[in-house]
Coordinates of C-alpha atoms in Angstrom, one line a residue:
X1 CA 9.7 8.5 -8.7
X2 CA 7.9 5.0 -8.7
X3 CA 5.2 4.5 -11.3
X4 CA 2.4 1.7 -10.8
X5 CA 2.8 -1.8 -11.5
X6 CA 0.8 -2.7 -15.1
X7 CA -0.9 -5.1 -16.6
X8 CA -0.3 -7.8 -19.7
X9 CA -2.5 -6.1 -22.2
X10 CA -3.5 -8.7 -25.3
X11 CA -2.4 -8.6 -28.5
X12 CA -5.1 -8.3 -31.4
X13 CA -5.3 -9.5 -34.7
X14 CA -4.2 -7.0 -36.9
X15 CA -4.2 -3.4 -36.5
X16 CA -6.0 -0.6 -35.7
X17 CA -6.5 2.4 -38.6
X18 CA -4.1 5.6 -37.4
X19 CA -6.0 7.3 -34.8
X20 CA -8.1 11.0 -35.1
X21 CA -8.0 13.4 -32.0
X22 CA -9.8 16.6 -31.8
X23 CA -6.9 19.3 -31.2
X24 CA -8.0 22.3 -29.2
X25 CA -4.9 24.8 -31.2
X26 CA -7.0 24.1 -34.4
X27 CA -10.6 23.5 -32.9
X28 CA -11.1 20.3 -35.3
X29 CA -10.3 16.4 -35.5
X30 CA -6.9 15.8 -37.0
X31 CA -4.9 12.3 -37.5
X32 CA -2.9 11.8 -35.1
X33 CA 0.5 10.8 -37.0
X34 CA 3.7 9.8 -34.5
X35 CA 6.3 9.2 -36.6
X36 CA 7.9 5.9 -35.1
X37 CA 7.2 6.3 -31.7
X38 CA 4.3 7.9 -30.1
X39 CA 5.0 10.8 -27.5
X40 CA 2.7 12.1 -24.8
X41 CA 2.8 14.3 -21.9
X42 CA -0.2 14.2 -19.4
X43 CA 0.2 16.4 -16.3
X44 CA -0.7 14.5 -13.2
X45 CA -1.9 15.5 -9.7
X46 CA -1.1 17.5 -7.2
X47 CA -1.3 15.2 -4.4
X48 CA -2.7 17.0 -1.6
X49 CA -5.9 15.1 -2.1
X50 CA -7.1 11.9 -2.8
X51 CA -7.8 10.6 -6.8
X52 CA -11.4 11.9 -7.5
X53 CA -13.5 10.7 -10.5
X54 CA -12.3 14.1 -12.3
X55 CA -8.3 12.5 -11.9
X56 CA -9.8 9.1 -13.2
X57 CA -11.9 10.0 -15.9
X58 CA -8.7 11.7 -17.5
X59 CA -6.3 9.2 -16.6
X60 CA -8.7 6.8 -18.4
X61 CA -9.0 9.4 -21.7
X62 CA -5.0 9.2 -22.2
X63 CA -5.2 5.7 -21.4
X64 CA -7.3 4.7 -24.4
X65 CA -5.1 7.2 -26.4
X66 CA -2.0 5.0 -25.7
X67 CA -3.7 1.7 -26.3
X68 CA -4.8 2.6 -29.8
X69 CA -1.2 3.8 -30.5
X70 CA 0.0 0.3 -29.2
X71 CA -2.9 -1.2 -31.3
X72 CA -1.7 0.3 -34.5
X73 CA 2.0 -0.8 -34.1
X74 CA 3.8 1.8 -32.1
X75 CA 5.9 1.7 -29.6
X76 CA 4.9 4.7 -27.1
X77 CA 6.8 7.0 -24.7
X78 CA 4.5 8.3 -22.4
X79 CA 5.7 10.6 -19.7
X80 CA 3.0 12.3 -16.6
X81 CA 4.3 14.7 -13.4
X82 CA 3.2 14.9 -9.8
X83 CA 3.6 18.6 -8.7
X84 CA 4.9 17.8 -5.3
X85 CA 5.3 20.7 -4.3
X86 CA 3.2 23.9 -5.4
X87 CA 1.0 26.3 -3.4
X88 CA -2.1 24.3 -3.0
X89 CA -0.2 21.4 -1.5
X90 CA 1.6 23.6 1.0
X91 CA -1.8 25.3 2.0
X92 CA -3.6 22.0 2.4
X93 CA -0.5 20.8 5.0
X94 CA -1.0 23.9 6.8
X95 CA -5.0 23.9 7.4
X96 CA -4.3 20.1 8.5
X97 CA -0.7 20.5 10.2
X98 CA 0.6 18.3 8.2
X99 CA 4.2 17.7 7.4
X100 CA 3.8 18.8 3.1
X101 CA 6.4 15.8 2.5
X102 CA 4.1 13.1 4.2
X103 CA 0.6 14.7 2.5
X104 CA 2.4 14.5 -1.0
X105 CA 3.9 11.0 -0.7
X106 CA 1.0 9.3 0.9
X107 CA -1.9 10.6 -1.6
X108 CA 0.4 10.0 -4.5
X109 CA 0.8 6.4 -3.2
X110 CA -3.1 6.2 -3.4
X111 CA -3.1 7.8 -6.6
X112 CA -1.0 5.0 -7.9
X113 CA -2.9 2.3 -6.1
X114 CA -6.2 3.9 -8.0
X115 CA -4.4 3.5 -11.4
X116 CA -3.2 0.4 -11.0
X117 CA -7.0 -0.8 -9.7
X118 CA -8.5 1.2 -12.6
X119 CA -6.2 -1.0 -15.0
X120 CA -4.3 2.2 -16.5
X121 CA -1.1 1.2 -18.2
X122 CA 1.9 3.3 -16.2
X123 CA 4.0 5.7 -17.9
X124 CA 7.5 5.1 -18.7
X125 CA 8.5 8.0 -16.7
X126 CA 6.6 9.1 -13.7
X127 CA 8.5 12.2 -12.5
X128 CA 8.0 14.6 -9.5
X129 CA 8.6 18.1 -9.7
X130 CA 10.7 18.1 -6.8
X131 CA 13.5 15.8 -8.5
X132 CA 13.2 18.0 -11.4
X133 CA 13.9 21.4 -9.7
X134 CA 18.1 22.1 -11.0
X135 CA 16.5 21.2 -14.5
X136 CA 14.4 23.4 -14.1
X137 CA 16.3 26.3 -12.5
X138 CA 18.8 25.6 -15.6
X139 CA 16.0 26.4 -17.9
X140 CA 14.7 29.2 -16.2
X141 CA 17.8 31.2 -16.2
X142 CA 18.5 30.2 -20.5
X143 CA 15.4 32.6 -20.4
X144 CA 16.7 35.0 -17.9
X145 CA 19.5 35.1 -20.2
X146 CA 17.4 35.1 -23.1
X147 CA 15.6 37.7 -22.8
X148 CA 12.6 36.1 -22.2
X149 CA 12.2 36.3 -18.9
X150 CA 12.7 39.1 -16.0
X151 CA 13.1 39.5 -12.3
X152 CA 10.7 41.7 -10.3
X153 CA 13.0 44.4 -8.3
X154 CA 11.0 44.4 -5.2
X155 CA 13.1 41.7 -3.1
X156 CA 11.8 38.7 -3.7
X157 CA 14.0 37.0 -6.2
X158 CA 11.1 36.0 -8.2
X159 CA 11.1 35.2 -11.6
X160 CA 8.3 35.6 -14.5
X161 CA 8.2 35.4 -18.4
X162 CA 7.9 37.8 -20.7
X163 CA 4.8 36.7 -23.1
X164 CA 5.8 39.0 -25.1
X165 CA 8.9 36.6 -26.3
X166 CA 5.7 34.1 -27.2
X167 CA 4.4 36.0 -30.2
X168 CA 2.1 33.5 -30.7
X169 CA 0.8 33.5 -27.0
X170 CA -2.7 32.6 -27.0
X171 CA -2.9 30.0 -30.3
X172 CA -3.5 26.9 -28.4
X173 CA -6.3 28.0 -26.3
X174 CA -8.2 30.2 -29.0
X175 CA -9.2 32.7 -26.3
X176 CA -9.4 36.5 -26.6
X177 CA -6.9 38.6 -24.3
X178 CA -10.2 39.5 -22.0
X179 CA -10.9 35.7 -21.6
X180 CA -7.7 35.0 -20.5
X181 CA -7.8 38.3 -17.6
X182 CA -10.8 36.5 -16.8
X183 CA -9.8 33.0 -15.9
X184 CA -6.0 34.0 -14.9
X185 CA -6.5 34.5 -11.0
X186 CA -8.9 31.7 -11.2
X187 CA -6.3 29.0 -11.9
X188 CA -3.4 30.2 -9.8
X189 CA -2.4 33.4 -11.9
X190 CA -1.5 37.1 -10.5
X191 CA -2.5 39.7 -13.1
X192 CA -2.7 42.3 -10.5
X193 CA 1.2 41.5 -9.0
X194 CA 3.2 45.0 -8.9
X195 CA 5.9 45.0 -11.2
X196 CA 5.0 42.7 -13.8
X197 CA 5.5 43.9 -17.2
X198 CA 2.1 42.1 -18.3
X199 CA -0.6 41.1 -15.8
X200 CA -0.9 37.9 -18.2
X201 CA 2.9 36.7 -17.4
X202 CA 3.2 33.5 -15.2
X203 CA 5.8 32.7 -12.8
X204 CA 8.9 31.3 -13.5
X205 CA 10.4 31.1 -9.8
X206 CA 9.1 31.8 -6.7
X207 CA 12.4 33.6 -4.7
X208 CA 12.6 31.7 -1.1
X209 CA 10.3 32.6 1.7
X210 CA 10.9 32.1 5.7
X211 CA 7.7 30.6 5.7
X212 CA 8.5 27.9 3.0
X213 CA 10.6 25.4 1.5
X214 CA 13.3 26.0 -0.8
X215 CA 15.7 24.8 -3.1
X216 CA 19.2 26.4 -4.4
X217 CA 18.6 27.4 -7.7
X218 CA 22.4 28.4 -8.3
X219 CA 22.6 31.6 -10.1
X220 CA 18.6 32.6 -9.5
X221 CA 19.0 32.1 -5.5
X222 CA 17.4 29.5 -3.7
X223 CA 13.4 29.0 -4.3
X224 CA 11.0 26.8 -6.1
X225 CA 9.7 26.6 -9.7
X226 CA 6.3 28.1 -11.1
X227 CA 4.0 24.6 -12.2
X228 CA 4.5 25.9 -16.3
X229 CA 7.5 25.3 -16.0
X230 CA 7.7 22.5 -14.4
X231 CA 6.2 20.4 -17.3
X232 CA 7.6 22.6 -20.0
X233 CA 11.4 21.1 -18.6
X234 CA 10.2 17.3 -18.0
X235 CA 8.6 17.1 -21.3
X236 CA 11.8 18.5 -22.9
X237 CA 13.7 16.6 -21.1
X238 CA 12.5 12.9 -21.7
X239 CA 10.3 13.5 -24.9
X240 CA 12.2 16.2 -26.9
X241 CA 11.4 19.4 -28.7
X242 CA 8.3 18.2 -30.2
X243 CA 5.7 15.6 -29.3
X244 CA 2.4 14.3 -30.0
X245 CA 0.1 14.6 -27.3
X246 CA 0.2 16.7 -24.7
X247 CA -3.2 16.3 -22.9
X248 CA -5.1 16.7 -19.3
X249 CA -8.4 18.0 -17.7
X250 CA -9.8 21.5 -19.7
X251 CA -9.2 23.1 -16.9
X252 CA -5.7 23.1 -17.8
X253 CA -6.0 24.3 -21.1
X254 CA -5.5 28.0 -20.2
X255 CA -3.1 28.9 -18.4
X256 CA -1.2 25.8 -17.7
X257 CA -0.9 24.2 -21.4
X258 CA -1.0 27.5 -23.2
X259 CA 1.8 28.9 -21.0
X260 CA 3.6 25.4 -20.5
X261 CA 3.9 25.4 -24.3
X262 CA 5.2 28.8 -25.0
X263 CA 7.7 27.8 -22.7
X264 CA 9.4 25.1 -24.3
X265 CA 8.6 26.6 -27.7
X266 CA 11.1 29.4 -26.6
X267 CA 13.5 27.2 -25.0
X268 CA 13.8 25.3 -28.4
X269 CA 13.0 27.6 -30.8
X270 CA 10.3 24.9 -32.3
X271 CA 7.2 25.4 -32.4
X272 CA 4.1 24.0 -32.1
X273 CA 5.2 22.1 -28.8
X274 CA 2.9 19.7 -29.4
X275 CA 1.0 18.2 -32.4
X276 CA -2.3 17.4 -30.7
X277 CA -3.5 19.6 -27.6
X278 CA -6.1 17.1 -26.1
X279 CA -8.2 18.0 -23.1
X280 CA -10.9 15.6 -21.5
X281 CA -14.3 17.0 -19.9
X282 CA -14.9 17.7 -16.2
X283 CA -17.3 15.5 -14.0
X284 CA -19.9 16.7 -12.3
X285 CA -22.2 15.6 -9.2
X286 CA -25.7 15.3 -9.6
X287 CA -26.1 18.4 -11.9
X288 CA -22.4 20.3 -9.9
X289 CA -19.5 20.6 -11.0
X290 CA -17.5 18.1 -9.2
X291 CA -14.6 20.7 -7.3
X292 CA -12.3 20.7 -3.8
X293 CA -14.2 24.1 -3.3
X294 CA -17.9 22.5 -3.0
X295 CA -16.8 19.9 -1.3
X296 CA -18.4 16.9 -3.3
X297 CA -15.4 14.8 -5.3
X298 CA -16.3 11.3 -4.9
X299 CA -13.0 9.7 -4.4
X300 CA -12.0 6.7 -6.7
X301 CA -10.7 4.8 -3.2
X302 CA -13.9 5.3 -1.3
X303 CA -16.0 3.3 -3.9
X304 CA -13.0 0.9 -3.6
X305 CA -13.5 0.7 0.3
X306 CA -16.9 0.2 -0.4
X307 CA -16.6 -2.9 -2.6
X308 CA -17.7 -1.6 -5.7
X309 CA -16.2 -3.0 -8.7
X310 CA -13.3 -0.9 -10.9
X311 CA -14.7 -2.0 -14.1
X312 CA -17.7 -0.8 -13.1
X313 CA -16.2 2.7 -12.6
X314 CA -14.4 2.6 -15.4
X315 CA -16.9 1.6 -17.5
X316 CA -19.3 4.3 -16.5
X317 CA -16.7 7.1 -16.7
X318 CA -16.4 5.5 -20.5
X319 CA -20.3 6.0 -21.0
X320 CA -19.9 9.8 -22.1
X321 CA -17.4 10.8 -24.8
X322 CA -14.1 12.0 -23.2
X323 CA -14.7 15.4 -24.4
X324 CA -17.7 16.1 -22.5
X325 CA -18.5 17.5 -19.4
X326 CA -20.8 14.8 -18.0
X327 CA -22.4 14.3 -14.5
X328 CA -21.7 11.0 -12.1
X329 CA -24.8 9.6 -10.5
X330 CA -25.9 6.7 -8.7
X331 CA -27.3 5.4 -11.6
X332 CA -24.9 5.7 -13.8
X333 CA -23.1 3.6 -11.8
X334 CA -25.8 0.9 -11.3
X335 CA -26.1 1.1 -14.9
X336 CA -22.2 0.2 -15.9
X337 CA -22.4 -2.8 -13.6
X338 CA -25.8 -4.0 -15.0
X339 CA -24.2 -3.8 -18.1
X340 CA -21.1 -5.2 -17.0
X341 CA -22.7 -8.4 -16.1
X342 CA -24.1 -8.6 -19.2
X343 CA -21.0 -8.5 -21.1
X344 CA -19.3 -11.3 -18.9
X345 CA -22.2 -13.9 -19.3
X346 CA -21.8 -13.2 -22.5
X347 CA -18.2 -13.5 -22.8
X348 CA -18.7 -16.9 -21.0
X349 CA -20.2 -18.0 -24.2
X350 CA -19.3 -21.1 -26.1
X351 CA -20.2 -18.8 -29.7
X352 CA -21.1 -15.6 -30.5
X353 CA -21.8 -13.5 -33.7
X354 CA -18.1 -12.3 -35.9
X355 CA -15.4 -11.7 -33.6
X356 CA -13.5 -10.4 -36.2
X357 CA -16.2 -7.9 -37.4
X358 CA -16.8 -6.8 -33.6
X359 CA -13.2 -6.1 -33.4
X360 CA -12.8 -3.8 -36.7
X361 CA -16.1 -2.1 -35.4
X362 CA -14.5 -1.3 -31.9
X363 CA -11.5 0.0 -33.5
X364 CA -13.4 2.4 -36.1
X365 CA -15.3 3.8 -33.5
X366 CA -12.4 4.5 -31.3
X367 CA -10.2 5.5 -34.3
X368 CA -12.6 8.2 -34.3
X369 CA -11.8 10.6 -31.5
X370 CA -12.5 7.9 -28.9
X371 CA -16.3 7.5 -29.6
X372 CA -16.5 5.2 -26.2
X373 CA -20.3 5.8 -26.6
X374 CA -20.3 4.5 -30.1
X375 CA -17.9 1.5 -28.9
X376 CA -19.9 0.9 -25.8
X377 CA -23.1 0.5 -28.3
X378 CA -21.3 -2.2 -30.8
X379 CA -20.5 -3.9 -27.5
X380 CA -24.0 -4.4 -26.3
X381 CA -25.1 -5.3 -29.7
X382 CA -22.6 -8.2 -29.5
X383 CA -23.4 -9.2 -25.7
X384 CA -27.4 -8.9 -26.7
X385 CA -27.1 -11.3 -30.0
X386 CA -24.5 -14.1 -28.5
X387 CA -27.1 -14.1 -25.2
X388 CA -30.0 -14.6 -27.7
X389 CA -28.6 -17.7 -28.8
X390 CA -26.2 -16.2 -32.0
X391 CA -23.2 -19.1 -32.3
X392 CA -21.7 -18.9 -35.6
X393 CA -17.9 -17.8 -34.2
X394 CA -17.3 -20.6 -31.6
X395 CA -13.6 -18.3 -31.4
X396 CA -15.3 -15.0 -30.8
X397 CA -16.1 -15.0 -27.4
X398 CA -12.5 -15.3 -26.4
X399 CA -11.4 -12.2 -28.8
X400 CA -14.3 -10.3 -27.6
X401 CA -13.2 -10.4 -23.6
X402 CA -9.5 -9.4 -25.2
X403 CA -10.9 -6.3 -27.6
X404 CA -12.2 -5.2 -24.5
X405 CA -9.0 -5.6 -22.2
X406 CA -7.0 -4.5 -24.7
X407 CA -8.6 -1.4 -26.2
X408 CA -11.4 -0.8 -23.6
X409 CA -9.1 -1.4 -20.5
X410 CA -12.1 -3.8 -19.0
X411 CA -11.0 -7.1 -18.2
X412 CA -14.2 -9.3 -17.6

């Protein structure tokens, strides 16, 4: 599958300190140590709908992730899916009698037209589930055949794991065995599906319906793949046993990661999957949470249509710390381009205060669990001096505009 086309992205005088990331497995800030080359996985949409604020505010959190890699000398592998094909996609092209095909390849086109805009540097490997299904189907039956997995006898040819072959089932997401009952059926689980050995174990394969597309699947009978699964194989597949980062929304943090994980930790018999578990905050509307279900996304390509500026979206989703759940409103947006213009008349600047000492400041403050908020503030200290008349760096206007683009991901 096509990625997006990127962007030059400036390099900086020397390098930025190794980076700190809060890990939800361990609840606490941790270095973040690639050994050589920096892996992450970030699962991507499901494109049955267009890219909403939610989609771009953790695009932009794994963004700044693999800037500050680059920043500190490493080369980076970064790998993110588009489920195109799953149950919500196939719903959607129902209600709207849609070909599913044409839904998923047109909003995944506007998905990557919203990244490109939003200045998010592509992954090396953009990969669809579809492409992926005999990979998958190949791992699914080493699990059959492992042990680890079963097939229900009631017809269907479907497929589901044994959590019980994940003995540490439940580490990443640090939540009790009642938590997870909870929130199971609320993100796509089936606790209450006859003939499951644990009302907790997620599908592996979904046997072929009349009703639906399918693919062979050789020795498990035509049908698709479960979405764990799915990004358990393409992680393996292009990253390796072990990674960095694995990060998205923390709505995905139980089931999807925790299950995702135990996957691949029992396909390679390594474990943890990943050495960070990152998960950016949710965005609200006006005081909501922002959700299909309500109703009230606020789509990244609507503010496009109506003029308003990328930076300035950008910029306002970088207001709040990434692991926040934070509101967008009006004024926050009027807010990011006020402040916006302020930066670029100060960019424009024939001096400004230390360029050098702005830049180390940016860094340490994103060094630190990407404090955008603490970065933001050294930012507008800079802007307010140099527009007050501070000269002494006749050079530092020109590195400030590039700190921003490179770490920040603003160009002015």
């Amino acid at each position: 599958m096509e990625s997006w086309v990127g962007h030059e992205v400036p390099r900086l005088p020397g390098r930025s300190e190794p980076l700190r990331l809060f890990d939800s497995a361990r609840q606490s800030v941790r270095p973040s140590e690639p050994d050589g080359t920096a892996t992450m996985y970030v699962c991507g949409i499901t494109p049955y709908d267009a890219t909403h604020l939610g989609h771009a505010a953790t695009m932009i959190t794994f963004d700044l992730v693999q800037r500050m890699w680059r920043d500190a000398g490493h080369e980076v592998r970064y790998v993110q899916n588009v489920t195109d094909i799953d149950d919500p996609l196939l719903e959607r092209a129902e209600r709207d009698r849609e070909d599913w095909k044409v839904l998923a390849m047109r909003e995944t086109a506007l998905f990557r037209e919203d990244m490109e805009t939003l200045r998010i540097i592509p992954p090396a490997h953009y990969v669809g589930a579809v492409e992926s299904i005999p990979d998958i189907a190949e791992k699914v039956l080493v699990l059959l055949k492992d042990g680890a997995a079963y097939r229900l006898d009631d017809g269907t040819g479907d497929v589901y794991f044994d959590i019980s072959a994940a003995p540490n089932f439940g580490y990443e997401s640090n939540l009790s065995r009642a938590e997870m009952l909870e929130i199971f059926p609320e993100r796509g689980g089936d606790p209450d599906r006859a003939g499951k050995r644990d009302p907790l174990d997620p599908l592996l394969w979904r046997g072929a319906r009349d009703d639906e597309p399918s693919w062979p699947g050789g020795d498990l009978g035509p049908g698709r793949p479960g979405w764990h699964i799915e990004c358990a194989v393409i992680a393996l597949g292009l990253l390796g046993a072990t990674i960095d980062v694995q990060g998205g929304g923390n709505d995905l943090l139980f089931p999807h990661h925790e299950c995702s994980a135990a996957h691949a930790e029992r396909l390679t018999g390594v474990a943890p999957f990943a050495s960070h578990y990152v998960h950016a905050g949710m965005i609200g509307l006006d005081g909501e949470k922002m959700s299909k279900s309500r109703g009230n996304l606020v789509f990244v390509s609507r503010l496009r249509a109506d003029r308003v500026d990328p930076m300035a979206v950008r910029l306002a989703l970088l207001s709040g710390h990434y692991r926040a759940d934070r509101t967008w409103t009006d004024d926050l947006l009027t807010a990011a381009e006020h402040r916006l213009d302020r930066w670029r008349r100060a960019a424009a600047a024939t001096a400004g205060p230390s360029g050098s000492a702005f830049l180390a400041g940016v860094r340490e403050r994103l060094a630190d669990d990407l404090d955008t908020p603490g970065a933001l503030r050294l930012v507008d200290a800079w802007a307010e001096q140099t527009l007050a008349g501070a000269d002494e760096d006749p050079a530092a206007p020109r590195l400030f505009a590039e700190t921003l683009d490179a770490l920040l991901g603003i160009r002015l």
